[in-house]
Amino acid sequence: MTHHRWFTPWLLVAPAAVWLFAFSVWPSINTLVLAFTNARPLGGEHFTGLANFGRALNDDQLADALVNSIVYMLVCLPLLTLLPLLIAILVEKKLPGIMFFRTAFYTPVVASAVVVALIWGWLLDDRGLVNGFAQWLGVIAAPVPFLTDRWLLLFSAISLTVWKGLGYYMIIYLSALGNVRRELHEAAAVDGAGPVRRFWSVTVPGVRNTMLLISVLVSVSALRVFSELYVLSNGTGGPGGRDMSLVMLIQLYSRGFTGHLGYASALSLVLLAVTIGPMLLLLRLNRKAA
Amino acid sequence: MLLLLVLVLTVSPFLWQLSTSLKSLQEDIYTRTPSFLPQQPTLANYAEVAETIPVWSYAANSLVVAAIVVAGNAVGATIAGFALAKLRFRGAKLLLGLFLATLVLPGEVTIVSQYVTVRSLGLADTLLGVALPGAIGMLNVLLMRTAFQAIPREMDEAAIIDGATAWQRLRHIGLPNVRGMLSVVTIFAFIGAWDDFLWPLIVLTDPANYTLTVGLQYLNGTFSANPRLIAAGTMISFLPIMIVFAVLQRFFFKGVEEGAIKG
């Protein structure tokens, strides 16, 4: 039995439904179509079969980007799964002023990736604070080329991502920690378990599902990295363009009048292919939790 | 103690940038024994950055985009979430399934065809083109639906017996009970729109139309300017969002405790 006119629900969902089709469903279909064309910003668009994918197979920059993505993911995964948990434990206690610390730790999340990358770019500059300080201490003789070396640039971007992500995952852990039973901790303490032991035997099992969720989120967002690498390398993708990420390549080919939208769409499908694994895992976890 | 260490690690880069932005040209910022406090704090860099790039109109552009996105989500996601949670209609299940399915797709995957769509609407290189796709976020619709679902069924039934229309139920029962989630959704919508970089970078081509994030990268890349100017620019982008967040953080953390960002 309904208690409203038949069109009322449709009126209410109409805007969202329009957005769903215009900006989610249709672009998904269109990406699939464009990937098999030579579409350009100006002028014609012809079906070219698998040409874009053939080109992708021989694209050295794409190979570099895939290597970068995997390195990015493998380094971010352990760091961003564990460190935010430790920080969440630090700020879990109901101390006076703890809200200040929570807010402060969340600050890098609120700031734009561009802002954060510009700040780090200055810190890691040849004549920036980090190099200056290390030279003053005498740890290094010449500045470390954080931003101009192929691998150092990648690792600088990774540390920036980790630094910016700490607060975000800390918050998710924080709401999970609330569900870990206090009695378990107390019982373990009575049995003589130290803090380290209690962390591994009580806290970690208690937040296991959240940990899985976070490791999926971290993996997917590592594969999607863009702003950090773009800003730190000033849009160049580092020495020889070898520090491109997948999304940087997509942006590179979709921009401006000389863009190659067909190839950019094919690269988008490559991105989808690498993120789909963790994403499906996430869906399964969600279903279990529900 | 550890708390303080983490605090220093998270906050000091921002303070260092703030300090750099206040240092005058006479002060050596490259020295190996740098001072954390500017010797003679000056706002000159903020004036100078505005002469190099139209930083204030970039800020206004970002604000316009953020306002459209916030308004669109506050209204569009709320009414759709209400209909999906509380009204029965044919096709609701299918629609819900589609909303859920979009979450699997990283936004970057469809960004190229998104651009093609926006361009065919004649909105390439416009602020409306930047704001439009995110004006109703699919995740926000689902979050609002979850919030409406948490309202006990009995309240709705009582209202229906009293002859309340769907609209009255939304206003008098729905909205007062979803304030927590609504505030999280709007705060995130604002932060997301203000901070976004990739999408405006693709849509906007004329430097006159840039949003703040794109403009900052433009300043950094094109003028390879003196670090004091870039520092001043980053502060112009960072301070507003920091203030918004600091003022609203109570609602934010409360909403989060109610389980808002778990999915």
Coordinates of C-alpha atoms in Angstrom, one line a residue, chain A residues 26-224:
Chain A
W26 CA 26.9 7.1 -19.9
P27 CA 30.6 7.9 -19.4
S28 CA 31.3 4.3 -18.5
I29 CA 29.7 3.1 -21.8
N30 CA 31.4 5.9 -23.7
T31 CA 34.8 5.1 -22.3
L32 CA 34.4 1.6 -23.6
V33 CA 33.4 2.9 -27.1
L34 CA 36.1 5.6 -27.3
A35 CA 38.8 3.1 -26.4
F36 CA 38.3 1.5 -29.8
T37 CA 38.4 4.8 -31.7
N38 CA 40.9 7.5 -32.6
A39 CA 38.8 10.2 -31.1
R40 CA 40.4 13.6 -30.9
P41 CA 39.2 16.9 -29.3
L42 CA 38.6 18.4 -32.7
G43 CA 37.2 16.6 -35.6
G44 CA 36.4 13.0 -36.5
E45 CA 36.2 9.8 -34.7
H46 CA 36.7 6.5 -36.4
F47 CA 36.6 2.9 -35.2
T48 CA 40.2 1.7 -35.1
G49 CA 39.7 -1.7 -33.5
L50 CA 42.4 -2.8 -31.2
A51 CA 44.9 -0.2 -32.4
N52 CA 45.0 1.7 -29.1
F53 CA 45.7 -1.4 -27.2
G54 CA 48.4 -2.4 -29.6
R55 CA 49.9 1.0 -29.0
A56 CA 49.6 0.5 -25.3
L57 CA 51.6 -2.7 -25.4
N58 CA 54.5 -0.9 -27.0
D59 CA 54.3 2.2 -24.8
D60 CA 57.4 2.5 -22.6
Q61 CA 55.8 5.2 -20.5
L62 CA 52.9 3.0 -19.7
A63 CA 55.3 0.2 -18.7
D64 CA 57.1 2.7 -16.4
A65 CA 53.7 3.9 -15.0
L66 CA 52.7 0.3 -14.2
V67 CA 56.0 -0.3 -12.4
N68 CA 55.5 2.9 -10.5
S69 CA 52.0 2.0 -9.5
I70 CA 53.0 -1.4 -8.2
V71 CA 55.9 0.1 -6.2
Y72 CA 53.6 2.8 -4.9
M73 CA 51.1 0.2 -3.8
L74 CA 53.6 -2.1 -2.2
V75 CA 55.2 0.7 -0.1
C76 CA 51.9 2.4 0.9
L77 CA 50.1 -0.8 1.8
P78 CA 52.0 -1.8 5.0
L79 CA 52.7 1.8 6.1
L80 CA 49.2 3.0 5.7
T81 CA 47.6 -0.1 7.2
L82 CA 49.7 -0.1 10.4
L83 CA 50.8 3.5 11.2
P84 CA 47.2 5.0 11.3
L85 CA 46.2 2.2 13.7
L86 CA 49.0 3.1 16.0
I87 CA 48.0 6.8 15.9
A88 CA 44.4 5.9 16.4
I89 CA 45.4 4.0 19.6
L90 CA 47.2 7.1 20.7
V91 CA 44.2 9.4 20.3
E92 CA 41.6 6.9 21.4
K93 CA 42.0 7.7 25.1
K94 CA 39.6 10.2 26.5
L95 CA 42.1 12.8 27.6
P96 CA 41.4 16.5 27.9
G97 CA 42.3 18.2 24.7
I98 CA 42.4 15.0 22.7
M99 CA 40.0 16.6 20.2
F100 CA 42.7 19.1 19.4
F101 CA 45.1 16.3 18.5
R102 CA 42.6 14.5 16.4
T103 CA 41.8 17.7 14.5
A104 CA 45.5 18.4 14.0
F105 CA 46.3 14.9 12.8
Y106 CA 43.4 15.3 10.3
T107 CA 44.7 18.6 8.9
P108 CA 46.8 17.0 6.1
V109 CA 43.7 15.3 4.9
V110 CA 41.7 18.5 4.7
A111 CA 44.4 20.3 2.8
S112 CA 44.5 19.9 -1.0
A113 CA 47.0 17.5 -2.4
V114 CA 48.3 20.4 -4.5
V115 CA 48.9 22.5 -1.3
V116 CA 50.6 19.6 0.4
A117 CA 52.8 18.8 -2.6
L118 CA 53.9 22.4 -2.9
I119 CA 54.8 22.4 0.8
W120 CA 56.8 19.2 0.4
G121 CA 58.3 20.4 -2.8
W122 CA 59.8 23.3 -0.9
L123 CA 60.9 21.2 2.0
L124 CA 62.7 18.7 -0.3
D125 CA 64.1 21.3 -2.6
D126 CA 67.9 21.2 -3.2
R127 CA 68.1 24.3 -1.1
G128 CA 65.1 23.5 1.1
L129 CA 64.8 22.7 4.8
V130 CA 65.5 19.0 4.7
N131 CA 68.7 19.2 2.6
G132 CA 69.9 22.3 4.5
F133 CA 69.4 20.7 7.8
A134 CA 71.1 17.4 6.8
Q135 CA 74.0 19.4 5.5
W136 CA 74.2 21.4 8.6
L137 CA 74.3 18.2 10.6
G138 CA 77.0 17.0 8.3
V139 CA 75.0 13.8 7.4
I140 CA 75.4 14.6 3.7
A141 CA 77.9 16.6 1.8
A142 CA 75.8 17.5 -1.3
P143 CA 72.0 18.0 -1.5
V144 CA 70.0 14.8 -2.0
P145 CA 68.2 15.2 -5.4
F146 CA 64.8 14.3 -3.9
L147 CA 62.8 15.8 -6.8
T148 CA 65.1 15.2 -9.8
D149 CA 66.1 11.5 -9.5
R150 CA 63.8 8.9 -11.0
W151 CA 63.4 6.7 -7.9
L152 CA 63.9 9.4 -5.2
L153 CA 61.1 11.4 -6.8
L154 CA 58.8 8.4 -6.7
F155 CA 59.6 7.7 -3.0
S156 CA 59.2 11.4 -2.1
A157 CA 55.7 11.3 -3.6
I158 CA 55.0 8.0 -1.7
S159 CA 56.1 9.5 1.6
L160 CA 53.8 12.5 0.9
T161 CA 50.9 10.2 0.2
V162 CA 51.6 8.3 3.4
W163 CA 51.9 11.5 5.4
K164 CA 48.6 12.8 3.9
G165 CA 46.8 9.5 4.4
L166 CA 47.6 9.0 8.1
G167 CA 44.7 11.1 9.4
Y168 CA 42.2 9.7 7.0
Y169 CA 42.7 6.1 8.0
M170 CA 43.2 7.0 11.6
I171 CA 39.6 8.2 11.7
I172 CA 38.3 4.9 10.3
Y173 CA 40.3 2.9 12.8
L174 CA 39.1 5.2 15.6
S175 CA 35.5 4.2 15.0
A176 CA 36.5 0.5 14.8
L177 CA 38.5 0.7 18.0
G178 CA 35.4 1.7 19.8
N179 CA 34.0 -1.8 19.2
V180 CA 37.0 -3.6 20.6
R181 CA 35.9 -4.8 24.0
R182 CA 37.7 -3.1 26.9
E183 CA 37.3 -6.3 29.1
L184 CA 39.5 -8.2 26.7
H185 CA 42.3 -5.7 27.2
E186 CA 41.9 -5.8 31.0
A187 CA 41.8 -9.6 31.0
A188 CA 45.0 -9.8 28.9
A189 CA 46.6 -7.2 31.2
V190 CA 45.7 -9.3 34.3
D191 CA 47.3 -12.3 32.6
G192 CA 50.5 -10.3 32.3
A193 CA 50.5 -9.4 28.6
G194 CA 52.5 -6.3 27.9
P195 CA 51.3 -3.5 25.6
V196 CA 53.0 -5.0 22.5
R197 CA 51.5 -8.4 23.2
R198 CA 48.1 -6.9 23.7
F199 CA 48.4 -4.9 20.5
W200 CA 48.9 -8.1 18.5
S201 CA 46.6 -10.4 20.3
V202 CA 43.7 -8.1 21.2
T203 CA 43.7 -5.0 19.2
V204 CA 44.7 -6.3 15.8
P205 CA 42.2 -9.3 15.8
G206 CA 39.5 -6.8 17.0
V207 CA 40.0 -4.5 14.1
R208 CA 40.8 -7.2 11.5
N209 CA 37.9 -6.4 9.2
T210 CA 38.6 -2.7 9.3
M211 CA 42.3 -3.5 8.5
L212 CA 41.2 -5.5 5.4
L213 CA 38.9 -2.7 4.3
I214 CA 41.7 -0.1 4.8
S215 CA 44.3 -2.2 2.9
V216 CA 41.9 -2.3 -0.1
L217 CA 41.3 1.4 0.1
V218 CA 45.0 2.1 0.3
S219 CA 45.8 -0.1 -2.7
V220 CA 43.1 1.4 -4.9
S221 CA 44.1 5.0 -4.0
A222 CA 47.8 4.2 -4.5
L223 CA 46.9 3.0 -8.1
R224 CA 45.0 6.2 -8.7

